[in-house]
PDB file of C-alpha atoms in Angstrom:
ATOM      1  CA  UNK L   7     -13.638 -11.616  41.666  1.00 44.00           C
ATOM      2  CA  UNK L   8     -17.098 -10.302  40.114  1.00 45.00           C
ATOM      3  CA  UNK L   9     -18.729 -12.513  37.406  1.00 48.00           C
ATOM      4  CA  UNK L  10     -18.938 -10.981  33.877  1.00 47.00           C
ATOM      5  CA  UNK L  11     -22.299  -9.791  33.141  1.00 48.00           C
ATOM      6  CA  UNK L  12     -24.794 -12.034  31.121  1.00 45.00           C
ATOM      7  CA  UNK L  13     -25.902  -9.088  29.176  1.00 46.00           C
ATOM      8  CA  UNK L  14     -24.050  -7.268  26.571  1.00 47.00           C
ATOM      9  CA  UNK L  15     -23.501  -3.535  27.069  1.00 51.00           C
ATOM     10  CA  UNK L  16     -24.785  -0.835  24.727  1.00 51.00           C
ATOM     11  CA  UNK L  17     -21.640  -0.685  23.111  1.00 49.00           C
ATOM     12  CA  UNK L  18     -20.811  -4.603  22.554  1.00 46.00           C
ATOM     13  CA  UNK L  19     -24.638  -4.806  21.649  1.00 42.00           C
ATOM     14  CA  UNK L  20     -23.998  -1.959  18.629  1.00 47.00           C
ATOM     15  CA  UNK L  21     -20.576  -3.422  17.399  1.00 42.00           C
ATOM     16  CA  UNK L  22     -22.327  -6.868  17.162  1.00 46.00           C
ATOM     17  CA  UNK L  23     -24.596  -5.961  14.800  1.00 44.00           C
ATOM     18  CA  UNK L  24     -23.870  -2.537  13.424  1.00 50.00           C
ATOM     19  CA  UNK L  25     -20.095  -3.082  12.754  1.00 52.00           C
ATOM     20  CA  UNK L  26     -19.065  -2.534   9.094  1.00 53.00           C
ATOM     21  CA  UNK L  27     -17.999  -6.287   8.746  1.00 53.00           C
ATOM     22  CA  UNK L  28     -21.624  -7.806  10.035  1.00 55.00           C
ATOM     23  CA  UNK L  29     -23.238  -5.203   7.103  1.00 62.00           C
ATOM     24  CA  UNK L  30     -24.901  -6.738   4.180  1.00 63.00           C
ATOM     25  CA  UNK L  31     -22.790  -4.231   2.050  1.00 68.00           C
ATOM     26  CA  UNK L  32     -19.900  -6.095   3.411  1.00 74.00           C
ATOM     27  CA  UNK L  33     -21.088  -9.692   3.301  1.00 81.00           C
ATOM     28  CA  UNK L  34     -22.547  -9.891   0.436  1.00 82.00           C
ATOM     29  CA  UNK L  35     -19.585  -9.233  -2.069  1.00 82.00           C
ATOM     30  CA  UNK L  36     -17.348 -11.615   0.661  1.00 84.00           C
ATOM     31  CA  UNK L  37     -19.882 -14.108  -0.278  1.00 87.00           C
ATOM     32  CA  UNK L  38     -19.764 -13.729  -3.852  1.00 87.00           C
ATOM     33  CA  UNK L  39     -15.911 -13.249  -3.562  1.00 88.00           C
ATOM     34  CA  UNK L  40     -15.403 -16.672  -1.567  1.00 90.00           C
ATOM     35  CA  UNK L  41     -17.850 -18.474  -3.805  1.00 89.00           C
ATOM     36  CA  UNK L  42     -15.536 -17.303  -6.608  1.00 88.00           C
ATOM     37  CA  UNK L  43     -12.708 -18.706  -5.070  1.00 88.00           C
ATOM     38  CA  UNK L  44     -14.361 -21.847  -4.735  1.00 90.00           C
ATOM     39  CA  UNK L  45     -15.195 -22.353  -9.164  1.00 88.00           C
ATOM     40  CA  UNK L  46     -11.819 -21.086  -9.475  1.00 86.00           C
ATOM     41  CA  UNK L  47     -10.004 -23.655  -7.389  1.00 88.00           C
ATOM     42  CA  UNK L  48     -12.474 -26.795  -8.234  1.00 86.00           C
ATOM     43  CA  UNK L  49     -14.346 -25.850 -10.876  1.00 85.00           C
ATOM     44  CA  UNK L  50     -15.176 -29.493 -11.590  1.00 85.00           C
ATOM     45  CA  UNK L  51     -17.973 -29.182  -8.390  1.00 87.00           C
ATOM     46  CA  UNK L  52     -20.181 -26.883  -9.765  1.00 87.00           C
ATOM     47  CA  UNK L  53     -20.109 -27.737 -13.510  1.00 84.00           C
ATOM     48  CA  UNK L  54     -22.443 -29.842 -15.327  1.00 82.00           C
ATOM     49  CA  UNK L  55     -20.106 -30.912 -17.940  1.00 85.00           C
ATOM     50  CA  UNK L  56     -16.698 -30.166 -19.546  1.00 83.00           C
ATOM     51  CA  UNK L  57     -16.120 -26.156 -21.382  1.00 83.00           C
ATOM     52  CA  UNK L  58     -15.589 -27.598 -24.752  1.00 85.00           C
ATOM     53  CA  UNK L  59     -18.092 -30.963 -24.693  1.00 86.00           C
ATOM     54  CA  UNK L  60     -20.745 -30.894 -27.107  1.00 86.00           C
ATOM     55  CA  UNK L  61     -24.128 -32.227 -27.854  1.00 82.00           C
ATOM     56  CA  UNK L  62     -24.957 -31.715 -31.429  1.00 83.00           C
ATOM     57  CA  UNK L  63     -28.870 -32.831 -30.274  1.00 83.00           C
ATOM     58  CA  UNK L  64     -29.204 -29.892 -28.161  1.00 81.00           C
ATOM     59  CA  UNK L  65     -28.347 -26.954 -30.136  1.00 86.00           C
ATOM     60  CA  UNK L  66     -29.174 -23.844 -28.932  1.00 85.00           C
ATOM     61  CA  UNK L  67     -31.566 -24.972 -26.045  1.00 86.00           C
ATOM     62  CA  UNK L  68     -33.095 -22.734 -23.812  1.00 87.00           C
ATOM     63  CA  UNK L  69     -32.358 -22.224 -20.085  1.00 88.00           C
ATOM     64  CA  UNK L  70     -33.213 -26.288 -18.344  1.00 86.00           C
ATOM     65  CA  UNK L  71     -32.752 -28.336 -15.671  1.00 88.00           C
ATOM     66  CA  UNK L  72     -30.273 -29.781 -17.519  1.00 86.00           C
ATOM     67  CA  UNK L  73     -28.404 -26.515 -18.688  1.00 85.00           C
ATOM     68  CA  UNK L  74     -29.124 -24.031 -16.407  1.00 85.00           C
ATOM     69  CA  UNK L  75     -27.937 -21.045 -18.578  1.00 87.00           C
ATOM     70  CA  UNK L  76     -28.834 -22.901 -21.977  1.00 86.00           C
ATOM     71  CA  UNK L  77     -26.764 -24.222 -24.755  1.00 87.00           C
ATOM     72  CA  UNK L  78     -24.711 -22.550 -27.351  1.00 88.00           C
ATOM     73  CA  UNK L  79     -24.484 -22.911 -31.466  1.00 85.00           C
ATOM     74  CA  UNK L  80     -22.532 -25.760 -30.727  1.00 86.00           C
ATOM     75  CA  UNK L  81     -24.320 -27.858 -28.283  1.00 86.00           C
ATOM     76  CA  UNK L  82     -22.154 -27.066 -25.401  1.00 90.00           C
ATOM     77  CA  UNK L  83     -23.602 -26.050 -22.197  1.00 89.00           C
ATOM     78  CA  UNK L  84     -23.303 -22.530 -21.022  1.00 90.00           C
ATOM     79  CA  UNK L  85     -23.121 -22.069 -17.076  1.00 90.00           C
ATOM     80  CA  UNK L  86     -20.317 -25.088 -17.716  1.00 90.00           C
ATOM     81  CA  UNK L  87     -18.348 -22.641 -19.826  1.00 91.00           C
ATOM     82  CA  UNK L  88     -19.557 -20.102 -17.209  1.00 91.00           C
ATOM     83  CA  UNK L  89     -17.638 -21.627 -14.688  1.00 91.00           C
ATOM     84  CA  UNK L  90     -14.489 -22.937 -16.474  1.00 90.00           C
ATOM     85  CA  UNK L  91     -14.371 -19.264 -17.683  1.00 88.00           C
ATOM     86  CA  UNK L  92     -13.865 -17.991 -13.876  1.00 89.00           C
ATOM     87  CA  UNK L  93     -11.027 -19.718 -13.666  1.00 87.00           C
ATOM     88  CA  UNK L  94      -8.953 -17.928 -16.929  1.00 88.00           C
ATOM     89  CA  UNK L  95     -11.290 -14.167 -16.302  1.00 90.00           C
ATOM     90  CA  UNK L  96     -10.207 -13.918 -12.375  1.00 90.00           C
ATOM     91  CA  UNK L  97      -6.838 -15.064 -13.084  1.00 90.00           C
ATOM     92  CA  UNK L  98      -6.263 -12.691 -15.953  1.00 91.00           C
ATOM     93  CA  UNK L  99      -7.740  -9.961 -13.695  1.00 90.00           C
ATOM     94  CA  UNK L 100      -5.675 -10.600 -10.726  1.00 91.00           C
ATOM     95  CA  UNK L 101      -2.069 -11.422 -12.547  1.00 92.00           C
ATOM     96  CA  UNK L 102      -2.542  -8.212 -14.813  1.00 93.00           C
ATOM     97  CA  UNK L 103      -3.234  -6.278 -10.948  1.00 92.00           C
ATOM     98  CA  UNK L 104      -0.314  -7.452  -9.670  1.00 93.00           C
ATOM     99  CA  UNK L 105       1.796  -6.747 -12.438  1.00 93.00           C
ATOM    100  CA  UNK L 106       0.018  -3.129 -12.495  1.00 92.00           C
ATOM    101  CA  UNK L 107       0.478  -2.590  -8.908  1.00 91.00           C
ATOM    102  CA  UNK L 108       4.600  -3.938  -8.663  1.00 91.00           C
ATOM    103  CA  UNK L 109       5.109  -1.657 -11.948  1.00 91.00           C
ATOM    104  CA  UNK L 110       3.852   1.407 -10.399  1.00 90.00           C
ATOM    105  CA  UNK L 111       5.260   0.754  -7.311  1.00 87.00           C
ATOM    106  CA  UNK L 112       8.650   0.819  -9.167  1.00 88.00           C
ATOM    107  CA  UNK L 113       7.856   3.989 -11.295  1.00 90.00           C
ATOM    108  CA  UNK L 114       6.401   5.326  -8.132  1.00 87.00           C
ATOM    109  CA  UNK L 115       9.182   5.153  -5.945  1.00 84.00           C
ATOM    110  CA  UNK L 116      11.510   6.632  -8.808  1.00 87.00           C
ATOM    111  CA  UNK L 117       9.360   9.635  -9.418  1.00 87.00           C
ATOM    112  CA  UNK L 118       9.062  10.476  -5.370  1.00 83.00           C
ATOM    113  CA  UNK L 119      12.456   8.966  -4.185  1.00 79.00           C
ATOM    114  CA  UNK L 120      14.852   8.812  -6.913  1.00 79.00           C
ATOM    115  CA  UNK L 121      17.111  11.436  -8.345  1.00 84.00           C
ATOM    116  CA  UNK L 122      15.778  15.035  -9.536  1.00 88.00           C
ATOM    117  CA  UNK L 123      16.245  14.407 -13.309  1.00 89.00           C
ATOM    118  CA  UNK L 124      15.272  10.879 -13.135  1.00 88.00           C
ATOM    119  CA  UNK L 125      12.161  12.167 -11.384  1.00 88.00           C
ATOM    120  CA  UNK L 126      11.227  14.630 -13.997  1.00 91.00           C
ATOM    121  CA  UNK L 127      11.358  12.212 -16.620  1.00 92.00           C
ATOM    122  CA  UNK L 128       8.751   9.427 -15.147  1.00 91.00           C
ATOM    123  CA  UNK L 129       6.747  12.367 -13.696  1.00 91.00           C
ATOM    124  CA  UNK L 130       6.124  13.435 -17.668  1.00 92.00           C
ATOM    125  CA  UNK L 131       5.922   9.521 -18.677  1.00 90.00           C
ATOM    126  CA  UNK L 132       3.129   9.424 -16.433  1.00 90.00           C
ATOM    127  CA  UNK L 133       1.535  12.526 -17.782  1.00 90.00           C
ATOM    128  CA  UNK L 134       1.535  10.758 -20.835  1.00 89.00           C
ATOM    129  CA  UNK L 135      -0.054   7.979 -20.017  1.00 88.00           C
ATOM    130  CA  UNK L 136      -2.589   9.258 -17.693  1.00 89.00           C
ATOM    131  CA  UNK L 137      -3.681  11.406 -20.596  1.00 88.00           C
ATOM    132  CA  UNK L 138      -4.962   8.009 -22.508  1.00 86.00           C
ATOM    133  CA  UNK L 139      -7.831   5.602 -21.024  1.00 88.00           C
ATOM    134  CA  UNK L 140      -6.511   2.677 -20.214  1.00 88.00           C
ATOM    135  CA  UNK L 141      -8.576   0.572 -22.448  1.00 88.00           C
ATOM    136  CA  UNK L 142      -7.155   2.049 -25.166  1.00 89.00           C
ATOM    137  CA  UNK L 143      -3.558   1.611 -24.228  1.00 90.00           C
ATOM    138  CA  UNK L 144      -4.271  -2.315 -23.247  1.00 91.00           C
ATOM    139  CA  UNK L 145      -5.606  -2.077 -27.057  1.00 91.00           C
ATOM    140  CA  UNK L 146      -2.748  -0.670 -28.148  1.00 90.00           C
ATOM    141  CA  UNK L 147      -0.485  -3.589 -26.530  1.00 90.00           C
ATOM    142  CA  UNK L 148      -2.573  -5.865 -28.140  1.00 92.00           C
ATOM    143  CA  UNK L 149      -2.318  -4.694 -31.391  1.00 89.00           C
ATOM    144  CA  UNK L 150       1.790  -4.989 -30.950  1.00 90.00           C
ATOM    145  CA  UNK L 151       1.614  -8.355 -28.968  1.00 88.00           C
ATOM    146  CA  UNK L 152      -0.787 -10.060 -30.543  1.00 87.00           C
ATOM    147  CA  UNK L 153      -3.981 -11.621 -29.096  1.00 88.00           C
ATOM    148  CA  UNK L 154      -4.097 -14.735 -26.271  1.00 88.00           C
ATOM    149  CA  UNK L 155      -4.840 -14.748 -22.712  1.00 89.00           C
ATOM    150  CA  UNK L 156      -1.397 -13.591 -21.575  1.00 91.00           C
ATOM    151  CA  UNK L 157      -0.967 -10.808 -23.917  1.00 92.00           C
ATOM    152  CA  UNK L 158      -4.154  -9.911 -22.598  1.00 92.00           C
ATOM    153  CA  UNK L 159      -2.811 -10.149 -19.161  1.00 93.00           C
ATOM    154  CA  UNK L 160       0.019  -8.205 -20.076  1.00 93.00           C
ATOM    155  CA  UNK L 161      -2.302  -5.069 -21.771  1.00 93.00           C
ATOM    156  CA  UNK L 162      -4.568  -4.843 -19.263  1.00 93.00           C
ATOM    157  CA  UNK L 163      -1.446  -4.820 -16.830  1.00 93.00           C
ATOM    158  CA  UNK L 164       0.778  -2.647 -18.422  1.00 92.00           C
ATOM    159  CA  UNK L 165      -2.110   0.062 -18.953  1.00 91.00           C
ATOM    160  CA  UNK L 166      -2.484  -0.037 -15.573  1.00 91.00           C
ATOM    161  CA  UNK L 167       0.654   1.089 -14.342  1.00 92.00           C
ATOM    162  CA  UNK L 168       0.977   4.671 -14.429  1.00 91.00           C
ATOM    163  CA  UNK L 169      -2.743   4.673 -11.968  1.00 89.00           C
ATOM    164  CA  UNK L 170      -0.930   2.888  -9.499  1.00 89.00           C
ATOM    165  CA  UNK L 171       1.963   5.001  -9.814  1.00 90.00           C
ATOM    166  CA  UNK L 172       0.231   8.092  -9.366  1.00 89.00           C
ATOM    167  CA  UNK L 173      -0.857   6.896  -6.171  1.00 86.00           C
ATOM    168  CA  UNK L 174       1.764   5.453  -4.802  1.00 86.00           C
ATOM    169  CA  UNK L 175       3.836   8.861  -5.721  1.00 87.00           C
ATOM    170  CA  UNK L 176       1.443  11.601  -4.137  1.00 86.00           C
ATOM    171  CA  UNK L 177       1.616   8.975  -0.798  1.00 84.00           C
ATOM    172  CA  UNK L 178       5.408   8.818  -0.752  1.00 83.00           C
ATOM    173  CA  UNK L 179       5.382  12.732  -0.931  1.00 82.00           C
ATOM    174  CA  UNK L 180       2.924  13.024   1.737  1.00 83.00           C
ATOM    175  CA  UNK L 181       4.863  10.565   4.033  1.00 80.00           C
ATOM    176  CA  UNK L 182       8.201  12.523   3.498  1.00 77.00           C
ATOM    177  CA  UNK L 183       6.688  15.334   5.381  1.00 74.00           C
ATOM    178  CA  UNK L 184       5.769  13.675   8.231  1.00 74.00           C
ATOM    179  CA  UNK L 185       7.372  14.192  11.609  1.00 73.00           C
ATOM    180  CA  UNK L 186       8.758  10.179  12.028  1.00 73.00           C
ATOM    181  CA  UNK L 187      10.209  10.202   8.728  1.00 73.00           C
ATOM    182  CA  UNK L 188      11.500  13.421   9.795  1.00 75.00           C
ATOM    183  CA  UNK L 189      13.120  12.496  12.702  1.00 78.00           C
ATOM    184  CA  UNK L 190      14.552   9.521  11.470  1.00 75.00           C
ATOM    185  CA  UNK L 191      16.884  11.866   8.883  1.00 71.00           C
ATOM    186  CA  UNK L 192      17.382  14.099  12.151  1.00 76.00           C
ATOM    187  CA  UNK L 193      18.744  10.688  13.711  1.00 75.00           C
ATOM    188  CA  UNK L 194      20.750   9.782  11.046  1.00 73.00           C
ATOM    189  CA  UNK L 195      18.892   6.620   9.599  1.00 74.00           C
ATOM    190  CA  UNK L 196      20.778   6.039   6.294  1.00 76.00           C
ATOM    191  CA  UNK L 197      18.058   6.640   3.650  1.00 70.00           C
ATOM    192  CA  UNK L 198      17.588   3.102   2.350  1.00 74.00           C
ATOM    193  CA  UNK L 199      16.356   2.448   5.991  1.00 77.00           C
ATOM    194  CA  UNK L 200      14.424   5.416   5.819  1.00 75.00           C
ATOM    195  CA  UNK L 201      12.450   3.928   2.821  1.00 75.00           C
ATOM    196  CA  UNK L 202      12.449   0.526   3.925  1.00 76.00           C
ATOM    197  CA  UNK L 203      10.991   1.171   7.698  1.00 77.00           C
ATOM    198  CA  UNK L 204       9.209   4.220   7.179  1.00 74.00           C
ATOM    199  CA  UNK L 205       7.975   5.048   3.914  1.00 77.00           C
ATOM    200  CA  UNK L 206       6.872   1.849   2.310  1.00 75.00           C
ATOM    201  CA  UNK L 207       5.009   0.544   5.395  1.00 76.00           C
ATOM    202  CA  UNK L 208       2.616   3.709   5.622  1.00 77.00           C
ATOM    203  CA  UNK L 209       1.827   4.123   1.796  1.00 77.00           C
ATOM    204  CA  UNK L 210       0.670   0.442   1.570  1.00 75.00           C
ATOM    205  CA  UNK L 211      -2.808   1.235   2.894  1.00 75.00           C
ATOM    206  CA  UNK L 212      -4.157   3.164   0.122  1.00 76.00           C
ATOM    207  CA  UNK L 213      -2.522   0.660  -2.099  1.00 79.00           C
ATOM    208  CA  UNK L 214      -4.122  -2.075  -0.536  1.00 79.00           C
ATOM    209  CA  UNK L 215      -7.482  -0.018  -1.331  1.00 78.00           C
ATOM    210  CA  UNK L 216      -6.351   0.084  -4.850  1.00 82.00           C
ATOM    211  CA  UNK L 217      -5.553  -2.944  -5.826  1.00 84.00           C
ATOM    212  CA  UNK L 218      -9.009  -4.067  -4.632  1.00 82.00           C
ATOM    213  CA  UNK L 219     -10.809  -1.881  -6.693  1.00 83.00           C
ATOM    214  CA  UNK L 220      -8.238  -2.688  -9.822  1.00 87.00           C
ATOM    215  CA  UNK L 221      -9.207  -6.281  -9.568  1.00 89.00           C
ATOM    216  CA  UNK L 222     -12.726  -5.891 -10.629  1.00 87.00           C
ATOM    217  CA  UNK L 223     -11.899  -3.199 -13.344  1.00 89.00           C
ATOM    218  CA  UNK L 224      -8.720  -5.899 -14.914  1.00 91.00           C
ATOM    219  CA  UNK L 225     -11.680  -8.249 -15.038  1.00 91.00           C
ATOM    220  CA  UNK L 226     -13.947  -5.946 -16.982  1.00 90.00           C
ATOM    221  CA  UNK L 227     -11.598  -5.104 -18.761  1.00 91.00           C
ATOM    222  CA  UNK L 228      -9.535  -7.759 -20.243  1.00 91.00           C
ATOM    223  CA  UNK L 229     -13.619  -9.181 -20.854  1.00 90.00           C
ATOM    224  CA  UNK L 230     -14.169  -6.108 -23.364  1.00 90.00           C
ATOM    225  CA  UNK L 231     -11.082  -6.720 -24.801  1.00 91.00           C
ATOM    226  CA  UNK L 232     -12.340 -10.141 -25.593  1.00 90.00           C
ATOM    227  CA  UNK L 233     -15.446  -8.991 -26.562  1.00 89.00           C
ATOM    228  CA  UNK L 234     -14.304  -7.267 -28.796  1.00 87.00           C
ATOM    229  CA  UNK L 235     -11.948  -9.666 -30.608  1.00 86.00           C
ATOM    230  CA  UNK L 236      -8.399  -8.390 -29.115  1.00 88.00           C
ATOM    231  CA  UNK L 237      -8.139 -10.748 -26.015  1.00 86.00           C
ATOM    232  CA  UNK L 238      -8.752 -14.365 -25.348  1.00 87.00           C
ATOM    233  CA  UNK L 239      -8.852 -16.723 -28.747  1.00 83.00           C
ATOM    234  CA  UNK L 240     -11.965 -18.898 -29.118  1.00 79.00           C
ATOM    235  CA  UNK L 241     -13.313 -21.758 -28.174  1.00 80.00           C
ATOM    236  CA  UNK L 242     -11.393 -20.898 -25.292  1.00 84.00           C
ATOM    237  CA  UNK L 243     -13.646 -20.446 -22.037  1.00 86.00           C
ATOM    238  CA  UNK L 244     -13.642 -16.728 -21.128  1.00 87.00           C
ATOM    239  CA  UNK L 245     -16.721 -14.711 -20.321  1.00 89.00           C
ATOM    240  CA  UNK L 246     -15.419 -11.673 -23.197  1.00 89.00           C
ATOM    241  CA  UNK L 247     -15.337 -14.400 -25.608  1.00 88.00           C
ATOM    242  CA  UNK L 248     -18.389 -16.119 -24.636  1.00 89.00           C
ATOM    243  CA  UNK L 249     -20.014 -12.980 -25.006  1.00 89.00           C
ATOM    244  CA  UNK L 250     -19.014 -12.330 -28.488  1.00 88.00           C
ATOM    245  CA  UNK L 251     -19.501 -15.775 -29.388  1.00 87.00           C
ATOM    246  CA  UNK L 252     -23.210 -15.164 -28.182  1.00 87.00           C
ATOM    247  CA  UNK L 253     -23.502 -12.046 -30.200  1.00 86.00           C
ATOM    248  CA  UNK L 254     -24.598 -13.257 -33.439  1.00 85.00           C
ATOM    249  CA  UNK L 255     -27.365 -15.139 -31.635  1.00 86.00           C
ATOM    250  CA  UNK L 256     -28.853 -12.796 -30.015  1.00 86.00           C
ATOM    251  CA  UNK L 257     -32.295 -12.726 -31.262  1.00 86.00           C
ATOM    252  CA  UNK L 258     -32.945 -16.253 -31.080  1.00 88.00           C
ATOM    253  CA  UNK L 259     -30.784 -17.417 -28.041  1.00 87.00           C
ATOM    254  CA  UNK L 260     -29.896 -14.056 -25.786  1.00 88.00           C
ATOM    255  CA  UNK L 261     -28.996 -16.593 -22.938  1.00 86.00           C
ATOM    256  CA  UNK L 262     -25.685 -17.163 -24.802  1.00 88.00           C
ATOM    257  CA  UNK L 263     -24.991 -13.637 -24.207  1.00 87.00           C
ATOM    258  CA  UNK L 264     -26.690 -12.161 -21.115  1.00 87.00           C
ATOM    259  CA  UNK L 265     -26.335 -14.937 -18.758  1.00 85.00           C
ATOM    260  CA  UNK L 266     -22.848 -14.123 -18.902  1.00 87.00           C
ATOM    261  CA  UNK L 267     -22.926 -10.607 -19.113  1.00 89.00           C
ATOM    262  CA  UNK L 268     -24.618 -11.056 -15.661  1.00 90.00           C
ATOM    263  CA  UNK L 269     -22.047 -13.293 -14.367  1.00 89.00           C
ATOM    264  CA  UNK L 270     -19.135 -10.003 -15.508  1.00 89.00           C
ATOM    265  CA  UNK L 271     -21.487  -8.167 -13.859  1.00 90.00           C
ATOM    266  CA  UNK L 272     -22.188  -9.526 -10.441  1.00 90.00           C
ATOM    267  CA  UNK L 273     -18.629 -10.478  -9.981  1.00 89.00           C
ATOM    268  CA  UNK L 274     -17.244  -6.896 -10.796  1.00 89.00           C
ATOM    269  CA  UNK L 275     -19.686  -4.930  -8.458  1.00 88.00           C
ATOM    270  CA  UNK L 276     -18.960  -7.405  -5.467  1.00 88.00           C
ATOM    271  CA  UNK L 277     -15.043  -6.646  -6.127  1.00 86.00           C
ATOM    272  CA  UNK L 278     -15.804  -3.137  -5.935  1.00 86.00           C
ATOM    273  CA  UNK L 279     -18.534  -3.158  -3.432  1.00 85.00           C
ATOM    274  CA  UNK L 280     -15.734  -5.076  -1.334  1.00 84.00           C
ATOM    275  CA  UNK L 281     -13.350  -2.819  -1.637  1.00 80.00           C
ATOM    276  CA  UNK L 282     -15.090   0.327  -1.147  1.00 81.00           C
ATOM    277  CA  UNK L 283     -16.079  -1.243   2.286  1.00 80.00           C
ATOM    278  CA  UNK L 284     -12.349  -2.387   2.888  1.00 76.00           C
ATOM    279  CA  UNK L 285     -11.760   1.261   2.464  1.00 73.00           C
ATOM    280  CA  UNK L 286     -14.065   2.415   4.893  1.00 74.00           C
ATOM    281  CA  UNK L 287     -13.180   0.195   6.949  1.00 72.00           C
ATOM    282  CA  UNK L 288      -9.457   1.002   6.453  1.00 66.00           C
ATOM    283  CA  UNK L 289     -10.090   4.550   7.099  1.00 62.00           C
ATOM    284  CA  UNK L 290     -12.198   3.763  10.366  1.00 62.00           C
ATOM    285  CA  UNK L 291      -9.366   2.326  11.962  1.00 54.00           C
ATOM    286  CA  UNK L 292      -6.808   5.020  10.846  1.00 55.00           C
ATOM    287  CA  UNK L 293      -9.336   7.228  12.010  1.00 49.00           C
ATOM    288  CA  UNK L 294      -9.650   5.796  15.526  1.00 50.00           C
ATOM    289  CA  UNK L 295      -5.874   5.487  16.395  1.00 51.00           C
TER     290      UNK L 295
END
């Protein structure tokens, strides 16, 4: 038996260090992703200080050593509040995802799978929804639920339903036509199976896709609704509040407000950048089967 060979071939040599994962457009939103994950779950490592303790001495203090991003009108250091504020932001953009993506999944499989006049009447709720932005429906929640950081949850969710429906829909039609699904009705597979076993599985990839992208876009925004006085409730710690808090101070301390516009900013282009590389990645592997 032959010895592997020392040296890579041409082939392991380009998937070593041209593959899509090994790309800097792939690991640099992981990074910033993972390093989220990290202030969310122990925020206490990274910040300087407690979200809400103040230092009446050290009002309004400029970027330091000892406050990186500067203080606020209050004394109360600002990449602390930074970092508490991942916690609530990310948590308020994931839950209201996840509520967006199981909602349309349900409206989804009723306007693809359910009866014909059932069907017609989500397929024109839709309509109807599509036809608004969804900011403006999340502000219209707001304005019946009130403000707070799960009624904020729950607009930016609930506006988000009829996109993932859509999707989910025109994939359910598309798999219907295919030859296993097919073939499974020819075989008599009762049609709960069908669903179940067929269907489902192969309409979860451009969910998957989906729900990357919607994370970064909940984040943005339930921080505009915030920002603009619908969402989270001062002093609470959320980068939309922090930013409105920091608008009145603009001229004489714009740290308060575009050190954490930054923050909102680098964290929503790594979500996306991450998953429009999960989808081409996605899409490479469906392509190669």
């Amino acid at each position: 038996m032959s010895n592997p060979p020392l040296l890579l071939s041409r082939r392991q040599f380009r998937w070593r260090f041209t593959h899509p994962l090994l790309s800097l457009k792939t690991l640099f939103p992981a990074a910033v992703i993972v390093l989220l994950l990290l202030i969310v779950i122990a925020p206490q490592w990274f910040a300087l200080q407690g979200p809400e303790e103040m230092d009446m001495e050290a009002v309004l203090q400029p970027p330091s050593w000892q406050h990186f991003f500067g203080t606020d009108a209050l004394g109360r250091d600002v990449y602390s509040r930074v970092i508490y504020g991942s916690a609530l932001s990310l948590s308020i953009g994931v839950g209201a995802t996840l509520l967006g993506c199981a909602g349309g999944i349900v409206l989804g499989v009723l306007a693809s799978l359910g009866p014909r006049s059932v069907q017609k009447v989500v397929v024109r709720v839709l309509d109807i929804l599509l036809a608004f932005p969804e900011l403006l429906l999340a502000l219209l929640v707001i304005a019946v639920l009130g403000r707070g950081p799960v009624n904020t949850l729950l607009a930016v969710g609930l506006s988000s339903i009829a996109g993932y429906a859509r999707l989910l829909r025109s994939q359910i039609l598309q798999v219907k036509l295919s030859g296993y699904v097919q073939q499974a009705v020819i075989v008599g597979e009762r049609p709960l199976t069908i669903v179940i076993r067929h269907i489902i599985p192969n309409t979860l990839r451009p969910l998957l896709i989906l729900v990357t992208l919607g994370i970064g876009q909940s984040v943005l925004h339930a921080s505009s609704l915030s920002f603009l006085g619908m969402g989270v409730i001062p002093p609470m710690a959320e980068w939309g509040a922090m930013l409105a808090e920091g608008r009145d101070y603009f001229d004489i301390a714009p740290w308060m407000s575009l050190l954490p516009a930054t923050v909102v900013a680098l964290s929503v282009i790594a979500l996306t950048l991450f998953g429009r590389r999960l989808q081409v990645l996605l899409l490479q592997g469906k392509s190669s089967r």
